[in-house]
């Protein structure tokens, strides 16, 4: 174990197989994703973890009670696969479940926590996503996450613990103490605007429950999927979003400090998808070392706007403010921000120099207020510098 452990200090960044490929995974596919991380700039932008989700093992443990990788999907075995991922300078994540079975019916780690953690460590695994299906009813979920966390921390390897109990059982009140580095706070995302909006509104007032070493995970990204999942549920009937909806989704997850786990097939990412996922200004906000949650401000006039029009402010470690003007409503809106509401009174004699994180250019200097007009389902993200 390292003495100065920065694992999980800021929200983990990576790719996960589930959203697009669900059960249909194999080592060739995931190696190509790892190669694309390197060739297309994802690694340089900070994306690090390649995560194999559900459906990687056989349906039964072996005679020694060990999990067995499906040799049709992973003919080289997980250890060799991990070596390959590591040779690219990346990290490998795998998936198991706190219950007796995973959600897709493969063996879970219930009552096998310590042996599985040791096995993952031996294979060279760097992250474990830990799901919540088939939990014996009499067992406390809180205790099961504490168990696996303890097992991982004593496995002989630094393994980031990604808890996934979908926000159930008041997870906000015990997950940090369990030792998990990130935790799912919502049900599964679907590749449509309604799902993005629903997950956002359920977390918008939970800013105090995220922070360094234990990040609120709003679920994997659907950016760039355009309805391309092989799972009817995730892709859903509506299937896919517009580019501005994906841009808003990425902005929300970045501002709200969620881990950013790409869910699309990056081997075939469009130019726009890459522009979104590789936006360095947004990634810098998400990765700010203090990992503060974003507080919400209701724009003026308050009676005019519903909950789906709001401003988010994230205090950054260098004194700047990241400010998101979000319009999740179905009509264009003017979103009025009084600087007073962020701690900047007129008496300070300070103004804000605003930089547009999507256009990548300075907008100008403003005193007292700023009132952008934001199209429906869209957003404006600015980085604001205090100038006296
Ligand atoms: C769900 C989980 C998804 C995915 C799936 C696999 O419970 O929320 O992210 O891991 O199980 O079966």
mmCIF file of N, CA and C and ligand atoms in Angstrom, residues 18 53-54 95 102-104 129 131-133 164 166 184 187-188 219-220, ligand 1:
data_model
loop_
_atom_site.group_PDB
_atom_site.id
_atom_site.type_symbol
_atom_site.label_atom_id
_atom_site.label_comp_id
_atom_site.label_asym_id
_atom_site.label_seq_id
_atom_site.Cartn_x
_atom_site.Cartn_y
_atom_site.Cartn_z
ATOM 1 N N UNK A 18 -20.857 -1.533 -19.738
ATOM 2 C CA UNK A 18 -22.268 -1.880 -19.620
ATOM 3 C C UNK A 18 -23.203 -1.132 -20.558
ATOM 4 N N UNK A 53 -17.831 -4.649 -16.836
ATOM 5 C CA UNK A 53 -19.026 -4.730 -15.982
ATOM 6 C C UNK A 53 -19.505 -6.186 -15.907
ATOM 7 N N UNK A 54 -20.758 -6.393 -15.632
ATOM 8 C CA UNK A 54 -21.360 -7.720 -15.433
ATOM 9 C C UNK A 54 -21.107 -8.644 -16.648
ATOM 10 N N UNK A 95 -16.179 -6.222 -11.970
ATOM 11 C CA UNK A 95 -17.499 -6.059 -11.370
ATOM 12 C C UNK A 95 -17.864 -7.292 -10.552
ATOM 13 N N UNK A 102 -24.973 -11.728 -9.365
ATOM 14 C CA UNK A 102 -24.967 -10.397 -9.988
ATOM 15 C C UNK A 102 -26.349 -10.166 -10.601
ATOM 16 N N UNK A 103 -26.562 -8.955 -11.080
ATOM 17 C CA UNK A 103 -27.889 -8.636 -11.619
ATOM 18 C C UNK A 103 -28.208 -9.486 -12.843
ATOM 19 N N UNK A 104 -27.165 -9.909 -13.584
ATOM 20 C CA UNK A 104 -27.406 -10.748 -14.761
ATOM 21 C C UNK A 104 -27.331 -12.241 -14.420
ATOM 22 N N UNK A 129 -16.323 -2.530 -9.086
ATOM 23 C CA UNK A 129 -17.698 -2.019 -9.008
ATOM 24 C C UNK A 129 -18.531 -3.091 -8.328
ATOM 25 N N UNK A 131 -22.191 -4.294 -6.992
ATOM 26 C CA UNK A 131 -23.621 -4.077 -7.224
ATOM 27 C C UNK A 131 -24.472 -4.580 -6.047
ATOM 28 N N UNK A 132 -25.801 -4.572 -6.217
ATOM 29 C CA UNK A 132 -26.689 -4.771 -5.061
ATOM 30 C C UNK A 132 -27.805 -5.777 -5.313
ATOM 31 N N UNK A 133 -27.752 -6.515 -6.437
ATOM 32 C CA UNK A 133 -28.823 -7.475 -6.710
ATOM 33 C C UNK A 133 -28.671 -8.710 -5.808
ATOM 34 N N UNK A 164 -22.314 0.332 -5.607
ATOM 35 C CA UNK A 164 -23.427 0.547 -6.555
ATOM 36 C C UNK A 164 -24.728 0.024 -5.953
ATOM 37 N N UNK A 166 -27.473 1.962 -5.844
ATOM 38 C CA UNK A 166 -28.531 2.754 -6.494
ATOM 39 C C UNK A 166 -29.165 3.800 -5.574
ATOM 40 N N UNK A 184 -22.895 4.846 -6.205
ATOM 41 C CA UNK A 184 -24.048 5.161 -7.041
ATOM 42 C C UNK A 184 -25.182 5.662 -6.167
ATOM 43 N N UNK A 187 -30.842 5.111 -9.635
ATOM 44 C CA UNK A 187 -31.096 3.940 -10.466
ATOM 45 C C UNK A 187 -30.349 4.077 -11.790
ATOM 46 N N UNK A 188 -30.518 3.094 -12.660
ATOM 47 C CA UNK A 188 -29.743 3.078 -13.902
ATOM 48 C C UNK A 188 -30.133 4.211 -14.849
ATOM 49 N N UNK A 219 -24.093 7.758 -12.161
ATOM 50 C CA UNK A 219 -24.127 6.673 -13.148
ATOM 51 C C UNK A 219 -23.289 7.023 -14.380
ATOM 52 N N UNK A 220 -23.034 5.984 -15.147
ATOM 53 C CA UNK A 220 -22.150 6.129 -16.302
ATOM 54 C C UNK A 220 -22.757 7.093 -17.323
HETATM 55 C C1 LIG B 1 -27.160 -2.719 -12.407
HETATM 56 C C2 LIG B 1 -26.178 -1.573 -12.345
HETATM 57 C C3 LIG B 1 -25.705 -1.308 -13.751
HETATM 58 C C4 LIG B 1 -25.038 -2.543 -14.305
HETATM 59 C C5 LIG B 1 -25.990 -3.747 -14.230
HETATM 60 C C6 LIG B 1 -25.287 -5.047 -14.579
HETATM 61 O O1 LIG B 1 -27.633 -3.021 -11.135
HETATM 62 O O2 LIG B 1 -26.803 -0.447 -11.791
HETATM 63 O O3 LIG B 1 -24.805 -0.203 -13.761
HETATM 64 O O4 LIG B 1 -23.854 -2.806 -13.586
HETATM 65 O O5 LIG B 1 -26.521 -3.877 -12.922
HETATM 66 O O6 LIG B 1 -26.144 -6.139 -14.484
#
